[in-house]
Amino acid sequence: MINRNPQLDKNRVLQHLLTTEGLPAPILQQILDTAETFMGVTERDVKKVPLLRGKSVFNLFFEPSTRTRTTFEIAAKRLSADVINLNIAVSAQSKGETLLDTVDNLSAMHADMFVVRHSQSGAAHLIAKHVQPGIHVINAGDGRHAHPTQALLDMFTIRRYKREFHNLRVAIIGDILHSRVARSQIHALTTLGVPEVRVIAPKTLLPSHVERLGVHVFHDMRNGLRDVDVLMMLRLQKERMQGAYLPSSEEYFKYYGLTPEKLRLARPDAIVMHPGPMNRGVEIDSEVADGGQSVILPQVTYGIAVRMAVMAILAGPQPSDGG
Amino acid sequence: MSLPDAEALYTTLFQKILPDSRKYAALVGIHTGGAWLAKRLHRDLVATHTGNSPEFVQQSGMLSVSFHRDDFDKIGLHAQKKSSEIPFPVDGAHILLIDDVLQSGRTIRAAINELFDYGRPASISLAVLVDRGNRELPICAQYIGATLSLPNEKTLELNHDDHGKFYLSMENKNGADTNHRSAFT
């Protein structure tokens, strides 16, 4: 059988986590279920379990990140791995070393797992194809392409608050065009059986043919938010203002910023999510961000359990061990 | 071969624990068979004691050993929605650990590690329904329902029917049995 998905081995066991696209529902559920078992670990006296003892996790961040890198680091340390953080933007690559040479050198230092953030779409795929069997790659965000652990922690958050996926109406709001988070969310939501996924954005911030991903497109918050159970806000990157995408952040806030008035259009028990970092007063009003329906800080906490789950599953048995 | 009646073994185990039972602040069962036993023992001990001393208090908890297993590299982590539930302070407590079948001792080693993640108990004792021998670690049980000698390739498991009645079942280790606890008792 030809293995079309580089994330899975021939026995369909997860080897790398590169994107939520094409990942079967049982694997997504396995990650969410495993994350649930890790939730209690942080409440113990000893907030560590020995599953990755003796393993080395290299955080390769070619792009700045605070939250994602920190939660990956905490997750790996809670699993007892040794964590090495490399701020590549200011090291080897600035001296001219290629991406794969960097990876080869780090592999020679006996890395077991790479967590990769890169501004180029496909960087994590490239590394996953290049590394020796038994070395695992986790995509922590590549260009506009994918950010699977963010999408998984969002799914975990939704499941914690809403329990089921099959009866939900979910809206993703904001800069869909440039968002790797949105792409990964859409794939995960549709795979997990959410019957109605909406995207709400101005035309300039939507990819062409976005409806092919199985989403309903809205340009107006007043229509798009009606009877929604889950609102997934996206960050509006300030640099977009400099292009021809948007007139001004004030204008954006007027039409697409989430205010208490707009939130009232959704279901009364709707939850508000945001992957961070937030631009208050641009895509979200402070009153909403800090309000009773916001689950933005729990998302960050759940991110640790979800990343522990992904690492623990990847570090499990190898095909040579007979599965 | 015919297996002993698990209900009779349970009664034997209960009678052996009863004289010492006031010593233990908590009963902790290992998921899954040990957890069922601990629940039942807890219920029966509380019912027996509270008749003559209403102040009798004993906690119960459940341990999942999956985070501390020594064969993680071989079998990986199996998602179970059950994680450990220890709803009492472990520090300074005398704890009775309970499992259905004791063989290699590896599960008990993992359970003790898991328990220590919650604190430093004053003591841990062990009760098992069946001791199969063949220890691979220096671990012994203080309370034993029965000692059985079984072929190594067989796994022994505790089950219960819809009415909560216990029974034992035996399967081949590498047969259709997909329960990965098999090689790890």
Short mmCIF file of C-alpha atoms in Angstrom, two decimals:
data_model
loop_
_atom_site.label_atom_id
_atom_site.label_comp_id
_atom_site.label_asym_id
_atom_site.label_seq_id
_atom_site.Cartn_x
_atom_site.Cartn_y
_atom_site.Cartn_z
CA MET A 1 0.00 0.00 0.00
CA ILE A 2 1.31 3.43 -0.87
CA ASN A 3 1.58 5.59 2.18
CA ARG A 4 0.17 8.94 1.13
CA ASN A 5 0.22 10.55 4.52
CA PRO A 6 3.80 11.15 5.71
CA GLN A 7 2.52 11.51 9.26
CA LEU A 8 1.50 7.87 9.51
CA ASP A 9 3.61 4.75 9.11
CA LYS A 10 2.44 1.72 7.12
CA ASN A 11 0.48 0.49 10.14
CA ARG A 12 -1.21 3.89 10.30
CA VAL A 13 0.54 4.77 13.54
CA LEU A 14 1.35 8.45 14.06
CA GLN A 15 5.06 9.15 13.45
CA HIS A 16 5.02 12.92 12.99
CA LEU A 17 2.41 15.58 13.63
CA LEU A 18 2.57 17.95 10.67
CA THR A 19 -1.01 18.95 9.92
CA THR A 20 -4.55 18.02 10.93
CA GLU A 21 -5.39 17.61 7.24
CA GLY A 22 -5.91 13.95 6.41
CA LEU A 23 -5.53 12.75 9.99
CA PRO A 24 -8.26 10.19 10.64
CA ALA A 25 -10.80 10.90 13.38
CA PRO A 26 -9.63 8.00 15.61
CA ILE A 27 -6.15 9.52 15.80
CA LEU A 28 -7.56 12.95 16.68
CA GLN A 29 -9.74 11.30 19.34
CA GLN A 30 -6.76 9.33 20.66
CA ILE A 31 -4.82 12.57 21.14
CA LEU A 32 -7.76 14.25 22.90
CA ASP A 33 -8.38 11.22 25.14
CA THR A 34 -4.71 10.95 26.03
CA ALA A 35 -4.61 14.68 26.82
CA GLU A 36 -7.49 14.13 29.22
CA THR A 37 -5.41 11.64 31.21
CA PHE A 38 -2.61 14.22 31.50
CA MET A 39 -4.91 16.90 32.91
CA GLY A 40 -4.55 15.54 36.45
CA VAL A 41 -0.75 15.49 36.41
CA THR A 42 -0.49 19.21 37.13
CA GLU A 43 -2.51 18.83 40.33
CA ARG A 44 -0.09 16.39 41.93
CA ASP A 45 2.81 17.02 44.25
CA VAL A 46 5.13 15.70 41.54
CA LYS A 47 4.07 17.31 38.27
CA LYS A 48 6.14 14.96 36.17
CA VAL A 49 5.71 11.52 34.65
CA PRO A 50 8.67 9.49 33.36
CA LEU A 51 7.41 8.56 29.88
CA LEU A 52 10.08 10.50 27.95
CA ARG A 53 12.89 9.97 30.44
CA GLY A 54 16.18 9.84 28.58
CA LYS A 55 14.74 11.39 25.42
CA SER A 56 15.88 14.72 23.98
CA VAL A 57 13.39 17.17 22.53
CA PHE A 58 14.79 19.97 20.41
CA ASN A 59 12.67 23.09 20.09
CA LEU A 60 13.65 24.54 16.69
CA PHE A 61 12.08 27.95 16.45
CA PHE A 62 13.00 29.77 13.27
CA GLU A 63 10.27 32.30 14.04
CA PRO A 64 9.65 34.06 17.34
CA SER A 65 7.08 32.54 19.69
CA THR A 66 6.50 32.77 23.41
CA ARG A 67 3.36 30.84 24.23
CA THR A 68 3.81 27.91 21.86
CA ARG A 69 7.49 27.41 22.63
CA THR A 70 6.94 27.71 26.37
CA THR A 71 4.02 25.27 26.44
CA PHE A 72 6.00 22.75 24.35
CA GLU A 73 8.89 23.14 26.77
CA ILE A 74 6.66 22.65 29.82
CA ALA A 75 4.96 19.66 28.17
CA ALA A 76 8.28 17.96 27.37
CA LYS A 77 9.62 18.64 30.87
CA ARG A 78 6.46 17.26 32.51
CA LEU A 79 7.17 14.08 30.50
CA SER A 80 10.75 14.09 31.92
CA ALA A 81 12.43 14.74 28.56
CA ASP A 82 15.55 16.85 28.22
CA VAL A 83 14.60 20.01 26.36
CA ILE A 84 16.97 22.01 24.22
CA ASN A 85 15.71 25.36 22.95
CA LEU A 86 17.32 26.71 19.83
CA ASN A 87 16.69 30.21 18.71
CA ILE A 88 17.76 29.55 15.15
CA ALA A 89 16.86 32.99 13.87
CA VAL A 90 19.98 34.32 15.55
CA SER A 91 22.30 31.32 15.22
CA ALA A 92 23.35 28.87 12.54
CA GLN A 93 21.09 30.01 9.74
CA SER A 94 22.30 33.56 10.01
CA LYS A 95 25.76 32.08 9.34
CA GLY A 96 24.47 30.47 6.16
CA GLU A 97 23.74 26.89 7.22
CA THR A 98 20.83 25.22 5.41
CA LEU A 99 17.79 23.93 7.27
CA LEU A 100 18.64 20.27 6.63
CA ASP A 101 22.27 20.73 7.66
CA THR A 102 21.07 22.20 10.92
CA VAL A 103 18.79 19.19 11.43
CA ASP A 104 21.59 16.72 10.57
CA ASN A 105 23.86 18.34 13.12
CA LEU A 106 21.23 18.24 15.81
CA SER A 107 20.38 14.62 14.93
CA ALA A 108 24.06 13.81 15.44
CA MET A 109 23.54 15.13 18.99
CA HIS A 110 20.98 12.30 19.43
CA ALA A 111 17.75 14.22 19.15
CA ASP A 112 14.63 12.10 19.54
CA MET A 113 12.08 14.73 18.64
CA PHE A 114 12.03 18.06 16.84
CA VAL A 115 9.43 20.73 17.49
CA VAL A 116 9.63 23.06 14.50
CA ARG A 117 8.29 26.55 13.91
CA HIS A 118 9.19 28.10 10.58
CA SER A 119 7.95 30.95 8.40
CA GLN A 120 8.04 28.75 5.29
CA SER A 121 5.06 26.49 4.63
CA GLY A 122 6.24 22.88 4.39
CA ALA A 123 9.38 23.25 6.52
CA ALA A 124 8.25 20.63 9.04
CA HIS A 125 7.31 18.22 6.21
CA LEU A 126 10.76 18.64 4.71
CA ILE A 127 12.43 17.83 8.02
CA ALA A 128 10.11 14.86 8.65
CA LYS A 129 11.03 13.37 5.27
CA HIS A 130 14.71 13.90 5.95
CA VAL A 131 15.17 12.53 9.49
CA GLN A 132 16.04 8.93 10.36
CA PRO A 133 13.22 6.56 11.35
CA GLY A 134 12.53 6.85 15.05
CA ILE A 135 13.02 10.60 15.10
CA HIS A 136 9.72 12.44 15.33
CA VAL A 137 8.77 15.89 14.07
CA ILE A 138 6.02 18.10 15.44
CA ASN A 139 4.96 21.10 13.42
CA ALA A 140 4.59 24.10 15.73
CA GLY A 141 3.48 26.34 12.87
CA ASP A 142 4.75 26.58 9.30
CA GLY A 143 4.07 29.69 7.23
CA ARG A 144 0.43 29.97 6.29
CA HIS A 145 0.06 26.21 6.16
CA ALA A 146 -0.66 24.47 9.46
CA HIS A 147 -0.50 24.69 13.25
CA PRO A 148 -1.85 21.32 14.30
CA THR A 149 -1.24 21.44 18.06
CA GLN A 150 -3.08 24.76 18.29
CA ALA A 151 -6.05 23.24 16.44
CA LEU A 152 -5.93 20.16 18.68
CA LEU A 153 -5.94 22.21 21.86
CA ASP A 154 -8.87 24.15 20.43
CA MET A 155 -10.70 20.86 19.82
CA PHE A 156 -9.86 19.78 23.36
CA THR A 157 -11.27 23.07 24.68
CA ILE A 158 -14.47 22.66 22.66
CA ARG A 159 -14.90 19.09 23.87
CA ARG A 160 -14.38 20.13 27.47
CA TYR A 161 -17.06 22.84 27.28
CA LYS A 162 -19.47 21.34 24.74
CA ARG A 163 -18.79 17.59 25.19
CA GLU A 164 -19.84 16.57 21.65
CA PHE A 165 -18.90 17.84 18.19
CA HIS A 166 -21.81 16.50 16.15
CA ASN A 167 -24.36 19.10 17.23
CA LEU A 168 -22.27 22.26 17.03
CA ARG A 169 -22.23 25.37 14.91
CA VAL A 170 -18.71 26.82 14.94
CA ALA A 171 -17.57 30.16 13.49
CA ILE A 172 -13.96 31.08 12.71
CA ILE A 173 -13.63 34.84 12.52
CA GLY A 174 -10.91 37.05 11.10
CA ASP A 175 -7.88 36.77 8.88
CA ILE A 176 -8.48 33.32 7.40
CA LEU A 177 -6.22 34.04 4.43
CA HIS A 178 -2.96 34.30 6.35
CA SER A 179 -3.89 31.93 9.17
CA ARG A 180 -2.30 28.52 9.57
CA VAL A 181 -4.42 28.17 12.71
CA ALA A 182 -7.68 28.56 10.73
CA ARG A 183 -6.67 25.91 8.19
CA SER A 184 -5.80 23.39 10.88
CA GLN A 185 -8.99 24.21 12.80
CA ILE A 186 -11.19 23.69 9.75
CA HIS A 187 -9.67 20.26 8.98
CA ALA A 188 -9.95 19.14 12.61
CA LEU A 189 -13.52 20.40 13.04
CA THR A 190 -14.80 18.73 9.88
CA THR A 191 -12.97 15.45 10.64
CA LEU A 192 -14.44 15.36 14.14
CA GLY A 193 -17.92 15.72 12.70
CA VAL A 194 -18.92 19.34 13.34
CA PRO A 195 -21.89 19.72 10.98
CA GLU A 196 -21.58 23.46 10.37
CA VAL A 197 -18.29 25.34 10.23
CA ARG A 198 -18.55 29.01 9.27
CA VAL A 199 -15.85 31.46 8.33
CA ILE A 200 -16.54 35.15 8.79
CA ALA A 201 -14.14 37.62 7.17
CA PRO A 202 -13.87 40.44 4.66
CA LYS A 203 -13.34 39.22 1.10
CA THR A 204 -9.72 40.42 1.14
CA LEU A 205 -8.89 38.12 4.07
CA LEU A 206 -10.40 34.92 2.66
CA PRO A 207 -8.52 32.46 0.46
CA SER A 208 -10.16 31.89 -2.91
CA HIS A 209 -12.35 28.77 -3.04
CA VAL A 210 -12.33 28.50 0.76
CA GLU A 211 -15.78 26.88 0.57
CA ARG A 212 -14.08 23.82 -0.93
CA LEU A 213 -12.86 23.05 2.59
CA GLY A 214 -16.48 22.45 3.54
CA VAL A 215 -17.16 25.76 5.27
CA HIS A 216 -19.98 28.29 4.96
CA VAL A 217 -18.73 31.76 4.07
CA PHE A 218 -20.07 34.95 5.68
CA HIS A 219 -18.89 38.50 5.23
CA ASP A 220 -21.17 40.02 7.83
CA MET A 221 -20.87 39.25 11.56
CA ARG A 222 -24.59 39.95 12.07
CA ASN A 223 -25.52 36.98 9.90
CA GLY A 224 -22.54 34.78 10.59
CA LEU A 225 -22.75 34.80 14.38
CA ARG A 226 -26.42 33.93 14.61
CA ASP A 227 -27.00 30.82 16.80
CA VAL A 228 -23.32 29.92 16.90
CA ASP A 229 -22.07 27.66 19.77
CA VAL A 230 -18.34 28.35 19.44
CA LEU A 231 -16.56 31.52 18.27
CA MET A 232 -12.94 31.04 17.26
CA MET A 233 -11.30 34.44 16.86
CA LEU A 234 -8.09 34.87 14.88
CA ARG A 235 -5.34 37.37 15.43
CA LEU A 236 -5.18 40.20 12.94
CA GLN A 237 -1.54 40.68 12.12
CA LYS A 238 -0.69 44.36 12.26
CA GLU A 239 1.42 44.12 9.12
CA ARG A 240 -1.74 43.41 7.13
CA MET A 241 -2.69 47.04 7.57
CA GLN A 242 0.31 48.02 5.48
CA GLY A 243 -0.84 45.96 2.50
CA ALA A 244 -4.04 46.59 0.60
CA TYR A 245 -5.99 44.14 2.74
CA LEU A 246 -7.65 46.57 5.15
CA PRO A 247 -8.21 50.31 5.44
CA SER A 248 -7.43 50.62 9.18
CA SER A 249 -7.66 48.69 12.43
CA GLU A 250 -10.50 50.97 13.58
CA GLU A 251 -12.45 50.11 10.46
CA TYR A 252 -11.74 46.41 11.01
CA PHE A 253 -12.89 46.56 14.62
CA LYS A 254 -16.12 48.27 13.57
CA TYR A 255 -17.10 45.41 11.25
CA TYR A 256 -15.22 42.34 12.51
CA GLY A 257 -14.19 43.12 16.09
CA LEU A 258 -16.04 40.97 18.62
CA THR A 259 -18.00 43.28 20.94
CA PRO A 260 -20.54 42.33 23.62
CA GLU A 261 -23.34 43.45 21.24
CA LYS A 262 -22.18 41.15 18.44
CA LEU A 263 -21.60 38.29 20.88
CA ARG A 264 -25.28 38.50 21.89
CA LEU A 265 -26.18 37.25 18.39
CA ALA A 266 -24.60 33.89 19.19
CA ARG A 267 -26.20 31.33 21.48
CA PRO A 268 -26.29 32.48 25.12
CA ASP A 269 -23.99 29.63 26.15
CA ALA A 270 -21.52 30.20 23.30
CA ILE A 271 -17.80 30.14 24.16
CA VAL A 272 -15.22 32.59 22.82
CA MET A 273 -11.76 31.32 21.90
CA HIS A 274 -8.57 33.02 20.69
CA PRO A 275 -5.18 31.42 19.95
CA GLY A 276 -3.28 34.50 21.18
CA PRO A 277 -1.61 36.87 21.22
CA MET A 278 -4.71 39.06 21.25
CA ASN A 279 -5.00 42.52 19.82
CA ARG A 280 -7.52 44.09 22.16
CA GLY A 281 -9.63 46.65 20.37
CA VAL A 282 -8.75 45.20 16.95
CA GLU A 283 -10.30 41.75 16.68
CA ILE A 284 -11.73 41.52 20.18
CA ASP A 285 -13.14 43.92 22.76
CA SER A 286 -11.61 43.70 26.24
CA GLU A 287 -15.05 43.23 27.74
CA VAL A 288 -15.47 40.03 25.70
CA ALA A 289 -11.87 38.83 26.12
CA ASP A 290 -12.18 39.09 29.92
CA GLY A 291 -15.87 38.19 30.06
CA GLY A 292 -17.72 35.14 31.31
CA GLN A 293 -17.93 33.45 27.91
CA SER A 294 -14.20 33.70 27.21
CA VAL A 295 -12.20 30.45 27.52
CA ILE A 296 -8.98 31.99 26.24
CA LEU A 297 -6.87 31.29 29.34
CA PRO A 298 -8.11 27.70 29.79
CA GLN A 299 -7.00 27.17 26.17
CA VAL A 300 -3.43 27.94 27.20
CA THR A 301 -3.59 25.50 30.12
CA TYR A 302 -5.09 22.75 27.95
CA GLY A 303 -2.32 23.36 25.43
CA ILE A 304 0.17 21.76 27.82
CA ALA A 305 -1.87 18.55 28.24
CA VAL A 306 -2.48 18.31 24.49
CA ARG A 307 1.21 18.75 23.67
CA MET A 308 2.12 16.16 26.31
CA ALA A 309 -0.32 13.78 24.63
CA VAL A 310 1.15 14.33 21.16
CA MET A 311 4.71 13.82 22.41
CA ALA A 312 3.81 10.73 24.44
CA ILE A 313 1.99 9.14 21.51
CA LEU A 314 4.85 9.87 19.10
CA ALA A 315 7.45 8.52 21.53
CA GLY A 316 5.56 5.23 21.84
CA PRO A 317 6.53 1.96 20.24
CA GLN A 318 8.36 1.92 16.92
CA PRO A 319 7.45 -0.36 14.02
CA SER A 320 10.68 -2.32 14.49
CA ASP A 321 9.42 -3.29 17.93
CA GLY A 322 6.51 -5.01 16.30
CA GLY A 323 4.03 -2.27 17.15
CA MET B 1 -8.22 -26.26 33.82
CA SER B 2 -10.86 -25.00 36.17
CA LEU B 3 -10.32 -21.69 37.88
CA PRO B 4 -11.27 -21.01 41.50
CA ASP B 5 -14.45 -19.11 42.33
CA ALA B 6 -13.49 -15.43 42.51
CA GLU B 7 -16.29 -14.70 44.99
CA ALA B 8 -14.91 -17.30 47.40
CA LEU B 9 -11.42 -15.83 46.99
CA TYR B 10 -12.83 -12.38 47.67
CA THR B 11 -14.38 -13.60 50.93
CA THR B 12 -11.06 -15.15 51.99
CA LEU B 13 -9.22 -11.93 51.18
CA PHE B 14 -11.78 -9.84 53.04
CA GLN B 15 -11.48 -12.05 56.16
CA LYS B 16 -7.69 -11.76 56.09
CA ILE B 17 -7.75 -7.97 55.80
CA LEU B 18 -10.54 -7.38 58.33
CA PRO B 19 -8.49 -7.75 61.58
CA ASP B 20 -5.91 -5.17 60.35
CA SER B 21 -8.28 -2.93 58.45
CA ARG B 22 -8.46 -0.11 61.00
CA LYS B 23 -4.79 0.52 60.40
CA TYR B 24 -5.37 1.69 56.81
CA ALA B 25 -6.45 5.25 56.14
CA ALA B 26 -7.14 4.41 52.51
CA LEU B 27 -7.65 1.55 50.09
CA VAL B 28 -6.23 2.12 46.63
CA GLY B 29 -7.10 -0.19 43.75
CA ILE B 30 -5.16 -0.55 40.52
CA HIS B 31 -7.19 0.00 37.36
CA THR B 32 -9.18 -2.01 36.38
CA GLY B 33 -9.58 -5.28 38.36
CA GLY B 34 -7.87 -3.93 41.46
CA ALA B 35 -10.11 -0.86 41.40
CA TRP B 36 -13.24 -3.03 41.42
CA LEU B 37 -11.86 -5.05 44.34
CA ALA B 38 -10.93 -1.90 46.28
CA LYS B 39 -14.39 -0.44 45.81
CA ARG B 40 -16.06 -3.60 47.09
CA LEU B 41 -13.61 -4.05 49.98
CA HIS B 42 -14.10 -0.42 50.96
CA ARG B 43 -17.87 -0.81 50.95
CA ASP B 44 -17.78 -4.02 52.97
CA LEU B 45 -15.21 -2.79 55.50
CA VAL B 46 -17.10 0.43 56.11
CA ALA B 47 -20.35 -1.52 56.51
CA THR B 48 -18.71 -3.93 58.99
CA HIS B 49 -17.03 -1.28 61.10
CA THR B 50 -19.57 1.50 61.21
CA GLY B 51 -22.02 -0.80 63.08
CA ASN B 52 -19.91 -0.69 66.27
CA SER B 53 -17.86 2.48 65.72
CA PRO B 54 -19.58 5.23 63.71
CA GLU B 55 -16.39 7.31 63.65
CA PHE B 56 -14.69 4.79 61.35
CA VAL B 57 -13.46 6.62 58.27
CA GLN B 58 -11.59 5.05 55.39
CA GLN B 59 -10.93 6.62 52.00
CA SER B 60 -10.67 4.88 48.68
CA GLY B 61 -8.85 5.73 45.48
CA MET B 62 -7.85 4.37 42.11
CA LEU B 63 -4.49 4.24 40.37
CA SER B 64 -3.77 4.08 36.68
CA VAL B 65 -0.20 2.89 36.24
CA SER B 66 0.16 3.79 32.56
CA PHE B 67 2.51 6.75 33.18
CA HIS B 68 5.00 4.59 35.11
CA ARG B 69 4.99 1.36 33.14
CA ASP B 70 8.45 0.06 32.21
CA ASP B 71 7.33 -1.24 28.80
CA PHE B 72 6.19 2.13 27.38
CA ASP B 73 8.85 1.85 24.65
CA LYS B 74 7.29 -1.42 23.50
CA ILE B 75 3.58 -0.90 23.83
CA GLY B 76 3.18 2.87 23.98
CA LEU B 77 0.53 4.75 25.82
CA HIS B 78 -3.00 3.55 25.56
CA ALA B 79 -5.58 6.24 25.80
CA GLN B 80 -7.88 5.46 28.64
CA LYS B 81 -10.18 8.11 29.88
CA LYS B 82 -9.41 6.88 33.37
CA SER B 83 -6.60 8.61 35.15
CA SER B 84 -5.64 8.12 38.78
CA GLU B 85 -8.09 9.39 41.38
CA ILE B 86 -6.51 9.94 44.79
CA PRO B 87 -8.98 12.18 46.63
CA PHE B 88 -7.16 12.17 49.99
CA PRO B 89 -3.76 13.29 51.30
CA VAL B 90 -1.15 10.59 50.69
CA ASP B 91 1.44 12.21 52.99
CA GLY B 92 1.72 10.24 56.20
CA ALA B 93 -1.11 7.81 55.32
CA HIS B 94 -1.05 4.03 55.80
CA ILE B 95 -2.28 2.75 52.45
CA LEU B 96 -3.48 -0.66 51.38
CA LEU B 97 -2.82 -1.20 47.69
CA ILE B 98 -5.07 -3.70 45.95
CA ASP B 99 -4.75 -5.62 42.69
CA ASP B 100 -6.42 -8.64 41.17
CA VAL B 101 -3.42 -10.70 40.01
CA LEU B 102 0.20 -10.52 41.16
CA GLN B 103 2.89 -12.07 38.98
CA SER B 104 6.05 -10.26 37.88
CA GLY B 105 5.54 -7.39 40.34
CA ARG B 106 6.04 -4.75 37.63
CA THR B 107 2.54 -3.34 37.93
CA ILE B 108 3.01 -2.92 41.68
CA ARG B 109 6.36 -1.19 41.14
CA ALA B 110 4.65 1.24 38.73
CA ALA B 111 1.74 1.75 41.14
CA ILE B 112 4.07 2.59 44.03
CA ASN B 113 5.84 5.15 41.81
CA GLU B 114 2.51 6.65 40.82
CA LEU B 115 1.39 6.86 44.44
CA PHE B 116 4.59 8.66 45.41
CA ASP B 117 3.77 11.36 42.86
CA TYR B 118 0.97 12.36 45.24
CA GLY B 119 3.05 12.40 48.42
CA ARG B 120 5.00 10.29 50.90
CA PRO B 121 2.84 7.63 52.52
CA ALA B 122 3.66 6.32 56.00
CA SER B 123 3.40 2.77 54.65
CA ILE B 124 2.06 0.76 51.73
CA SER B 125 0.79 -2.80 52.10
CA LEU B 126 -0.41 -5.02 49.30
CA ALA B 127 -3.49 -7.22 48.93
CA VAL B 128 -4.10 -9.42 45.87
CA LEU B 129 -6.83 -11.84 44.94
CA VAL B 130 -4.43 -14.24 43.20
CA ASP B 131 -0.67 -14.66 43.52
CA ARG B 132 0.75 -16.50 40.49
CA GLY B 133 4.37 -16.47 41.62
CA ASN B 134 7.09 -15.88 38.97
CA ARG B 135 8.24 -12.62 40.50
CA GLU B 136 10.72 -10.48 38.56
CA LEU B 137 11.03 -7.85 41.30
CA PRO B 138 11.40 -8.12 45.09
CA ILE B 139 7.73 -7.52 45.86
CA CYS B 140 5.41 -9.53 48.08
CA ALA B 141 1.78 -9.26 49.13
CA GLN B 142 0.65 -9.14 52.78
CA TYR B 143 -2.85 -10.41 52.00
CA ILE B 144 -3.50 -13.12 49.38
CA GLY B 145 -6.81 -14.69 48.32
CA ALA B 146 -5.12 -17.74 46.78
CA THR B 147 -1.78 -18.83 45.34
CA LEU B 148 -2.09 -20.46 41.92
CA SER B 149 0.43 -22.01 39.62
CA LEU B 150 -0.53 -21.33 36.01
CA PRO B 151 1.24 -21.84 32.70
CA ASN B 152 3.31 -18.78 31.82
CA GLU B 153 1.66 -18.24 28.45
CA LYS B 154 -1.74 -17.75 30.08
CA THR B 155 -3.07 -14.46 31.37
CA LEU B 156 -5.46 -14.43 34.28
CA GLU B 157 -8.00 -11.67 34.60
CA LEU B 158 -10.70 -10.61 37.00
CA ASN B 159 -14.10 -9.73 35.52
CA HIS B 160 -17.53 -9.06 36.89
CA ASP B 161 -20.99 -9.76 35.58
CA ASP B 162 -23.91 -7.32 35.38
CA HIS B 163 -24.71 -7.88 39.05
CA GLY B 164 -21.15 -7.09 40.13
CA LYS B 165 -20.32 -10.75 40.81
CA PHE B 166 -16.62 -11.49 40.33
CA TYR B 167 -15.26 -14.28 38.14
CA LEU B 168 -11.81 -15.18 36.78
CA SER B 169 -10.97 -15.83 33.16
CA MET B 170 -7.85 -17.11 31.47
CA GLU B 171 -6.59 -16.39 27.96
CA ASN B 172 -3.52 -17.03 25.87
CA LYS B 173 -0.99 -14.21 26.07
CA ASN B 174 -0.51 -13.84 22.34
CA GLY B 175 -3.96 -14.88 21.25
CA ALA B 176 -6.92 -12.73 20.46
CA ASP B 177 -6.45 -10.96 23.74
CA THR B 178 -5.58 -7.34 22.97
CA ASN B 179 -5.45 -6.22 26.57
CA HIS B 180 -1.92 -4.94 26.94
CA ARG B 181 -1.87 -5.44 30.66
CA SER B 182 -1.48 -9.12 29.93
CA ALA B 183 2.30 -9.37 30.07
CA PHE B 184 2.54 -6.95 32.94
CA THR B 185 1.08 -8.39 36.09
#
